[in-house]
Coordinates of N, CA and C in Angstrom, one line a residue:
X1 N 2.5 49.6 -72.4 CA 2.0 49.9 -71.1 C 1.2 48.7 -70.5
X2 N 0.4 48.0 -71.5 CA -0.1 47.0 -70.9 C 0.7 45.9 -70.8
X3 N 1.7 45.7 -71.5 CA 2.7 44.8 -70.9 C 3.4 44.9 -69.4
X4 N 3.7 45.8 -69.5 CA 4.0 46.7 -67.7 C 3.1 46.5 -66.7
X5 N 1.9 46.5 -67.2 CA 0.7 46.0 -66.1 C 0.5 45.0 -66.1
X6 N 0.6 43.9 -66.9 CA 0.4 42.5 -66.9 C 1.7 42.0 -65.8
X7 N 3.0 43.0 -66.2 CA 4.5 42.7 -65.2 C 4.3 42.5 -64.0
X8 N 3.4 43.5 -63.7 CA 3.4 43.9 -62.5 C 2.1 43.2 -61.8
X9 N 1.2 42.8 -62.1 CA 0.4 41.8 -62.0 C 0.6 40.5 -61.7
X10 N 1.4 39.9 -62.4 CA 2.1 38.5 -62.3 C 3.2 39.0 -61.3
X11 N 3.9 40.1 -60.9 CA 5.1 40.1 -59.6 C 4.1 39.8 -58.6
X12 N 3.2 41.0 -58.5 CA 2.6 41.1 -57.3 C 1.3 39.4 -56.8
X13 N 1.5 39.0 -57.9 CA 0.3 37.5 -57.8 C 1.6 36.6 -57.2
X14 N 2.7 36.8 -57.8 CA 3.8 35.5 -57.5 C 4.6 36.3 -55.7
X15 N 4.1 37.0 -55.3 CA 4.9 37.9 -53.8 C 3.8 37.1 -52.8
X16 N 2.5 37.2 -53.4 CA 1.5 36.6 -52.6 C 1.7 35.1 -52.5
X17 N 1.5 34.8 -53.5 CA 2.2 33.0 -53.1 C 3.2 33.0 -52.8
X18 N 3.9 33.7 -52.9 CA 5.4 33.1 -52.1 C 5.3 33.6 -50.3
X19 N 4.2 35.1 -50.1 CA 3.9 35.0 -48.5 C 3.2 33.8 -48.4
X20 N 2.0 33.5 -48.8 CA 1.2 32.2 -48.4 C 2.0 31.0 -48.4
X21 N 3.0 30.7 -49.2 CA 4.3 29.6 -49.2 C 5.1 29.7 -47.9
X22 N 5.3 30.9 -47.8 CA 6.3 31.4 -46.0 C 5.3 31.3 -44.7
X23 N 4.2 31.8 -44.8 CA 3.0 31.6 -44.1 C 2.7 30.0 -43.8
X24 N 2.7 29.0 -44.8 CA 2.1 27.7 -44.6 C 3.3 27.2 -44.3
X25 N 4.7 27.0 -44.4 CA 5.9 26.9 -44.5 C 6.0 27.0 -42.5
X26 N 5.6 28.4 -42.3 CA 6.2 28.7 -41.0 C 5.0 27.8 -40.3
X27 N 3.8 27.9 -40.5 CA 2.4 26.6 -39.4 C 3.0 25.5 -39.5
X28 N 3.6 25.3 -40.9 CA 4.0 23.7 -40.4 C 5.3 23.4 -39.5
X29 N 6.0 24.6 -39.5 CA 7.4 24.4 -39.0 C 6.8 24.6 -36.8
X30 N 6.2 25.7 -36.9 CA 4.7 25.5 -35.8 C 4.5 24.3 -35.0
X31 N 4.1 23.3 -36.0 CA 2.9 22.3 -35.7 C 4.1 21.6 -35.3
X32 N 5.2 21.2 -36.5 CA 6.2 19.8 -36.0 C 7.1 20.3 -34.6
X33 N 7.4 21.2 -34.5 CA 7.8 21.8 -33.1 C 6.8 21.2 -32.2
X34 N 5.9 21.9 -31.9 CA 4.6 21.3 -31.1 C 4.7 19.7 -30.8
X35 N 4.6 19.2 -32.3 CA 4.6 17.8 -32.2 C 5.9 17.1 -31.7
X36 N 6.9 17.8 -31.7 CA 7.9 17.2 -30.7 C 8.0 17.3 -29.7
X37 N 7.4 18.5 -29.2 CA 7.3 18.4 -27.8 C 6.5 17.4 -27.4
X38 N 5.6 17.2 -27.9 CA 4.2 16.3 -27.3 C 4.7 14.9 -27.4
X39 N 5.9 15.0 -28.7 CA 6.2 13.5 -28.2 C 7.6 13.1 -27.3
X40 N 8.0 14.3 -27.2 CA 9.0 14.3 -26.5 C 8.3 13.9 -24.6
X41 N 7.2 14.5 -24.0 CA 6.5 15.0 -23.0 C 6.1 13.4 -23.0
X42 N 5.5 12.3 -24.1 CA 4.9 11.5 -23.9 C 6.0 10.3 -24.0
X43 N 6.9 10.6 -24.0 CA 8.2 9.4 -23.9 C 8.8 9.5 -22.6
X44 N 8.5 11.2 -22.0 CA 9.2 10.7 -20.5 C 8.2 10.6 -19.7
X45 N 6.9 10.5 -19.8 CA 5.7 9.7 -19.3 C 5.9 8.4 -19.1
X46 N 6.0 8.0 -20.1 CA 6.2 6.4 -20.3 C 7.0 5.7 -20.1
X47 N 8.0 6.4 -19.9 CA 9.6 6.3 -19.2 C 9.3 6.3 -17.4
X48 N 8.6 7.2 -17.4 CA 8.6 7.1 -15.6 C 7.7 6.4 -15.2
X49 N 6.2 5.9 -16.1 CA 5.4 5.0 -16.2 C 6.0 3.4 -16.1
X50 N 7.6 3.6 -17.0 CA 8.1 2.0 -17.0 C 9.2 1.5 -15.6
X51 N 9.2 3.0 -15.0 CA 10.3 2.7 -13.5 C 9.1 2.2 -12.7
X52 N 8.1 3.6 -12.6 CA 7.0 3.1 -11.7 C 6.6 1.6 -11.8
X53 N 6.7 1.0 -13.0 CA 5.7 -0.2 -12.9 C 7.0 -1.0 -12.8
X54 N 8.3 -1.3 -12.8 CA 9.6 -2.3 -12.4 C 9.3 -1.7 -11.1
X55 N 9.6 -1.0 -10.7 CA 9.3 -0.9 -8.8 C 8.5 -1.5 -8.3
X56 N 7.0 -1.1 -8.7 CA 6.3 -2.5 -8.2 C 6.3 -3.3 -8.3
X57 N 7.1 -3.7 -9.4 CA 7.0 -5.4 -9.9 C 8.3 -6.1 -9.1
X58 N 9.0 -4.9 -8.5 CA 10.2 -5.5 -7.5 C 9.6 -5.2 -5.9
X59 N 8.6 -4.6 -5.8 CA 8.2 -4.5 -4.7 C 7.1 -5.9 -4.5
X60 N 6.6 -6.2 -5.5 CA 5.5 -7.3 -5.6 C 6.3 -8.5 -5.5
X61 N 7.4 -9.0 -6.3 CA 8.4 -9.9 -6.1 C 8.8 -10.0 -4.5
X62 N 9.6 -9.0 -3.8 CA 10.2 -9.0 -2.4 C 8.6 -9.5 -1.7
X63 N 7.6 -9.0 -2.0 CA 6.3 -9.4 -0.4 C 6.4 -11.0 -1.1
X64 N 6.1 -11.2 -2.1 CA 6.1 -12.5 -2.4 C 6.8 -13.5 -1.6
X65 N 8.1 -13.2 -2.4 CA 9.5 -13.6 -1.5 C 9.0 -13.8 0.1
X66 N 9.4 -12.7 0.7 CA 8.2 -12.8 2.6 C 7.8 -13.5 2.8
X67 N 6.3 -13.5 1.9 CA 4.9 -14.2 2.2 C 5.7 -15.9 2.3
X68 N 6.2 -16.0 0.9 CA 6.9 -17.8 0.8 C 7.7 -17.8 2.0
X69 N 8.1 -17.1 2.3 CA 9.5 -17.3 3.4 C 8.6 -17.3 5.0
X70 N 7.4 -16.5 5.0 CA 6.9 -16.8 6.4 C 5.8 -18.2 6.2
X71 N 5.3 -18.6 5.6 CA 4.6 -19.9 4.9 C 5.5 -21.0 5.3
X72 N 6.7 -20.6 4.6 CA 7.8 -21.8 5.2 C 8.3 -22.1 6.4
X73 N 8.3 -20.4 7.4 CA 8.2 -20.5 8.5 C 7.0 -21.2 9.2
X74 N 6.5 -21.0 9.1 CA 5.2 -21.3 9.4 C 4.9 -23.0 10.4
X75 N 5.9 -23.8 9.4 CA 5.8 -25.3 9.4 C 6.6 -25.5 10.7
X76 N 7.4 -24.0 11.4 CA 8.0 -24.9 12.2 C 7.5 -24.4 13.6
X77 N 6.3 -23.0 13.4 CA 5.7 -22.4 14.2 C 4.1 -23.2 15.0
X78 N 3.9 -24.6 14.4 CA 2.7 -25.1 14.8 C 3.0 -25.0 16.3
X79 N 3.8 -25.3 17.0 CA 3.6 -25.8 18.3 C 3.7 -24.2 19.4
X80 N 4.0 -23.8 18.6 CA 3.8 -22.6 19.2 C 2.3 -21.7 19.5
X81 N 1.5 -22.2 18.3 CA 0.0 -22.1 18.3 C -0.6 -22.7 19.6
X82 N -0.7 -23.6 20.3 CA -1.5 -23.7 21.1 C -0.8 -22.8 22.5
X83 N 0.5 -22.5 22.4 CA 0.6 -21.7 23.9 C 0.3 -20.5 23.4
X84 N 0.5 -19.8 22.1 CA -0.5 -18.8 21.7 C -1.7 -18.3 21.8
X85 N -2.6 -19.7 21.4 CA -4.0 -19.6 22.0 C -4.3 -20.1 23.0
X86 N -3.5 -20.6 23.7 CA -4.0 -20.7 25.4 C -3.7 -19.6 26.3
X87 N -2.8 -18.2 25.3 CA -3.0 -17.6 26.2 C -3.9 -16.5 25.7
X88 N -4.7 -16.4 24.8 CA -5.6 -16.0 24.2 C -5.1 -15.1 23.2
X89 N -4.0 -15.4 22.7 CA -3.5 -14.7 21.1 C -4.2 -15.2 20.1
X90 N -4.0 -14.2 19.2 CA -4.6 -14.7 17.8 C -3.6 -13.9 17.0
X91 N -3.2 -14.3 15.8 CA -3.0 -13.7 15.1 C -3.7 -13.6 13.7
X92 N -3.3 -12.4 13.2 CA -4.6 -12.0 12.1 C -4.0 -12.6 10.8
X93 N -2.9 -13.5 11.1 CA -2.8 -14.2 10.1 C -2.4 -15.3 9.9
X94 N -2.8 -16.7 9.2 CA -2.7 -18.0 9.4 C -3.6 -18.7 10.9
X95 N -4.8 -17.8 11.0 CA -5.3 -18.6 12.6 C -6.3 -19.9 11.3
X96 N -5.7 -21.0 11.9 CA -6.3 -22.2 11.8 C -7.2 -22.3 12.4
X97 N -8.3 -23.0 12.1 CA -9.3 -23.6 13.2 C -10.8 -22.7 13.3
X98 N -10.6 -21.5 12.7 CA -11.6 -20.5 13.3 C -12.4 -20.0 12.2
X99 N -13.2 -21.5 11.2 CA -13.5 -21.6 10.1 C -14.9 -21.3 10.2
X100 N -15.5 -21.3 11.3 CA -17.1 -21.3 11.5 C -17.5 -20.5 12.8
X101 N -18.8 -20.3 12.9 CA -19.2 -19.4 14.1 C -18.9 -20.3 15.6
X102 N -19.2 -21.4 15.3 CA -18.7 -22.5 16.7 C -17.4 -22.6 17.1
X103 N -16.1 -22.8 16.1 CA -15.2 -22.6 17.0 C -14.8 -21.3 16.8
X104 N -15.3 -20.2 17.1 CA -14.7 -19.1 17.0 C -15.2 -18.3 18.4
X105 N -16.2 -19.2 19.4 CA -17.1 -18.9 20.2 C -16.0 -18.8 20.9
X106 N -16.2 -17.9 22.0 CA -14.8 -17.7 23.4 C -16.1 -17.4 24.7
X107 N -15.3 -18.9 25.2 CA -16.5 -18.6 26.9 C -16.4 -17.9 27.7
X108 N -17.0 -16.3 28.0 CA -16.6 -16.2 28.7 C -15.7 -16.1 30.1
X109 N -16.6 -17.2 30.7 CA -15.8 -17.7 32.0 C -14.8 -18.6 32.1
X110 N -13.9 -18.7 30.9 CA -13.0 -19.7 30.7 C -11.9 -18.4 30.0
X111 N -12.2 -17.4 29.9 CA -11.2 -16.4 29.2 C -10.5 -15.3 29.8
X112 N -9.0 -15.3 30.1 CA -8.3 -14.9 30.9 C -7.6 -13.4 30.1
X113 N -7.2 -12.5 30.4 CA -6.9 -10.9 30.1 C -5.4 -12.3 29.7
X114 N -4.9 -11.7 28.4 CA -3.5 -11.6 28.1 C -2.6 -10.8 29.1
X115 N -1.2 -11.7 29.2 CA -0.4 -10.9 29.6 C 0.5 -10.0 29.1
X116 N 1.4 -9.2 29.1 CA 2.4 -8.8 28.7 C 3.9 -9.9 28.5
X117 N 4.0 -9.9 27.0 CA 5.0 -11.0 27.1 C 6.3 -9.8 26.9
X118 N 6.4 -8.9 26.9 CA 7.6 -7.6 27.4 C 7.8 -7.9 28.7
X119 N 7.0 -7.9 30.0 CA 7.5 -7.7 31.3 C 6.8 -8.8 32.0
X120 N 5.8 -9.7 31.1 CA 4.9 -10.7 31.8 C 4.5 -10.3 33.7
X121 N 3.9 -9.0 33.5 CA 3.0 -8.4 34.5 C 1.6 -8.1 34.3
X122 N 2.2 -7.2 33.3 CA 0.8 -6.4 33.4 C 0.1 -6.9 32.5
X123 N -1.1 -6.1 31.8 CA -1.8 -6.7 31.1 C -1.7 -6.3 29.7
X124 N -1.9 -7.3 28.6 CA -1.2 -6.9 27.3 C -2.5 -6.1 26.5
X125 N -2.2 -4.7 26.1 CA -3.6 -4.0 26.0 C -3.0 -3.3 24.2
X126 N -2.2 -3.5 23.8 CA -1.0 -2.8 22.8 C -1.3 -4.1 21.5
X127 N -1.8 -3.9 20.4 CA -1.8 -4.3 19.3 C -0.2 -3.8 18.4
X128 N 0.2 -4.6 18.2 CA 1.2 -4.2 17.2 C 1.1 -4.6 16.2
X129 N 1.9 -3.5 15.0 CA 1.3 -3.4 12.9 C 2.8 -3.6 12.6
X130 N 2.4 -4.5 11.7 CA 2.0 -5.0 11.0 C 1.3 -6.3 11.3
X131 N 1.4 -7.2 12.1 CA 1.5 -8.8 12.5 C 0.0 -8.6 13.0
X132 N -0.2 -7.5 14.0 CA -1.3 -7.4 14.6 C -1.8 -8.6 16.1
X133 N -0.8 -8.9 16.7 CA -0.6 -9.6 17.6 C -1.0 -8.5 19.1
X134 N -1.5 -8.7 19.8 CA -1.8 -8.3 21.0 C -1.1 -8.6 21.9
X135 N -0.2 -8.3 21.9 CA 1.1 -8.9 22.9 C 1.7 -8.3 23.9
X136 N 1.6 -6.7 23.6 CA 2.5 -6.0 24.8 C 1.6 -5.3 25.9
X137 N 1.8 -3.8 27.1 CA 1.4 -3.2 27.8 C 2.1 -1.9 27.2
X138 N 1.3 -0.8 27.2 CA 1.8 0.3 26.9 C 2.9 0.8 27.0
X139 N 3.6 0.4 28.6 CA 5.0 0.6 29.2 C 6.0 0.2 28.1
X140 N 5.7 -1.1 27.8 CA 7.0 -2.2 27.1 C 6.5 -1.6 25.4
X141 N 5.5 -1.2 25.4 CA 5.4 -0.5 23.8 C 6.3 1.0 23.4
X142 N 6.3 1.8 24.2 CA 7.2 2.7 24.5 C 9.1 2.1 24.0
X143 N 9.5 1.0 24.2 CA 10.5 0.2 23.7 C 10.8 -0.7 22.9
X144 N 9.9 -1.3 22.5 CA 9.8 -2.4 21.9 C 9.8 -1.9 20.3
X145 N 10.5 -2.7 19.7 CA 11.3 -2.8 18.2 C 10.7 -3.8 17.6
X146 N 10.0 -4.9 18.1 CA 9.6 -5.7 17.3 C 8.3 -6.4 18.1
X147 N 7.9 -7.4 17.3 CA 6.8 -7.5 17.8 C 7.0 -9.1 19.1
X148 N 7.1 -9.4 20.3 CA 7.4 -10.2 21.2 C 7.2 -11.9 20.8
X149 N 6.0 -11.6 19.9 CA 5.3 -12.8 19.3 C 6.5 -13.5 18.6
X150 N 6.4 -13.1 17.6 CA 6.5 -13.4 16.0 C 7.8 -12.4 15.7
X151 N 8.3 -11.6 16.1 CA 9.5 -11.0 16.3 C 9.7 -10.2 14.6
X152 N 8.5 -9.8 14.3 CA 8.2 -8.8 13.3 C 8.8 -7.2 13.5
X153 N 9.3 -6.9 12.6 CA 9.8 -5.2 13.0 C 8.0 -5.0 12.9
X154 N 8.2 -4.2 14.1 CA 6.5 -2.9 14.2 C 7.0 -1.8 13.1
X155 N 5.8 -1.2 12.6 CA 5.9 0.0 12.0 C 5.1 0.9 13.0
X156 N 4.0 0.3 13.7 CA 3.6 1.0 14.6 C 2.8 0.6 15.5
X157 N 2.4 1.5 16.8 CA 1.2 -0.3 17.3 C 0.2 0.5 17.5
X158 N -1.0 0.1 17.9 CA -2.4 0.8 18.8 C -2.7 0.1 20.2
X159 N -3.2 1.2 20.8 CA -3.7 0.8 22.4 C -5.2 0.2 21.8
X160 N -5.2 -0.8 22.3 CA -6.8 -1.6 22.2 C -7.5 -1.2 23.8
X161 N -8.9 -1.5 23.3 CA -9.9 -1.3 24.5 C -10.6 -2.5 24.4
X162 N -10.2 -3.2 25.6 CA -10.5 -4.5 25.9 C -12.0 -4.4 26.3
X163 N -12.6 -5.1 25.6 CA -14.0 -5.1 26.4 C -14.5 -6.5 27.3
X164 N -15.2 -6.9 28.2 CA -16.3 -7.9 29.1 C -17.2 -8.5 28.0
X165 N -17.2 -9.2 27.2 CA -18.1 -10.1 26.8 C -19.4 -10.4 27.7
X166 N -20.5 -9.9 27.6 CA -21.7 -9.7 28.1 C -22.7 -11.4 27.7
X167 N -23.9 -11.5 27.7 CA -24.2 -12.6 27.6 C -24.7 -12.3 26.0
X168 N -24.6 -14.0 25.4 CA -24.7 -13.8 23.8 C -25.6 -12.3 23.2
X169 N -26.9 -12.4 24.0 CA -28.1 -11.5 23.2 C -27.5 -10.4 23.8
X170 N -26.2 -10.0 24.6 CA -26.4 -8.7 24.8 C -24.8 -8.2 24.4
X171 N -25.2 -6.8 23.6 CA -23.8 -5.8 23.0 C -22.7 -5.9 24.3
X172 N -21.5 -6.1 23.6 CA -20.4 -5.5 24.6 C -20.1 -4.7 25.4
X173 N -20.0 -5.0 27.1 CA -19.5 -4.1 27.6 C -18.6 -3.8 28.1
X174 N -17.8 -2.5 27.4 CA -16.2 -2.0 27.6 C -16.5 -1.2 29.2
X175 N -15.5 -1.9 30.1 CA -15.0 -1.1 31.3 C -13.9 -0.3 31.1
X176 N -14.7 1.2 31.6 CA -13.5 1.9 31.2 C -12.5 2.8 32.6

């Protein structure tokens, strides 16, 4: 009889380790599932992390490209700068000359309203984006595809409020 009990002692000790064997067996089969998802999840991270960063690196490339290609334009654009700024354009990019507070000074009474270079009437009151050239009248902004200057596609423009340059010590005043 006590052999029978000892039988049955050692079945029921060896049923228990073999649940705790099926038990640890199944957490680890658990865990590596898990763990493939997480590395599965962090490979197509990294994957759309490596498009994202070639897109910019081909978007960074193309403005490059631009930038060198309007730079090179640039050399054949000087003479165009002074009927630019004689008629009081500026552009917000490559303006020469307007290195210090003295030449940057505009005399009043030597400073004429821009025209409209769309209809060369009215008065040019229309900022156009990207270039940022002051060039059109609201009318000819309603049509205009590019910018009249510099013949830049617009993406979009804003109506400017021209203001009266008042005397040095005193704030600007916009007629409205």
């Amino acid at each position: 009889m006590l052999f029978v009990w000892a039988e049955t002692v050692i079945i029921r000790e060896k049923e228990e380790e073999k649940r705790s064997n099926i038990n640890e067996l199944e957490r680890a089969i658990r865990l590596h599932n898990q763990l493939e998802a997480r590395d599965a999840q962090l490979r197509a991270e990294a994957q759309a992390c490596q498009a994202r960063a070639s897109a910019q690196e081909a978007a960074a490339t193309s403005l490059q490209a631009q930038l060198q290609q309007a730079v090179g334009m640039r050399g054949g654009v000087w003479a165009q700068d002074s009927i630019v700024e004689e008629e009081g354009l500026l552009c917000a990019v490559g303006n020469r000359g307007l290195e210090d507070a003295e030449s940057a000074y505009v005399d009043p009474e030597r400073m004429r309203q821009p025209r409209c270079k769309g209809c060369r009437t009215r008065e040019a009151t229309v900022v156009m984006l990207p270039c940022r050239h002051l060039s059109i009248c609201p009318e000819c902004d309603r049509t205009a595809l590019a910018c009249p200057l510099c013949l830049t596609l617009r993406n979009s423009s804003v109506e400017a409020i021209l203001c009266q340059m008042g005397p040095i010590k005193s704030p600007l005043v916009c007629q409205f």
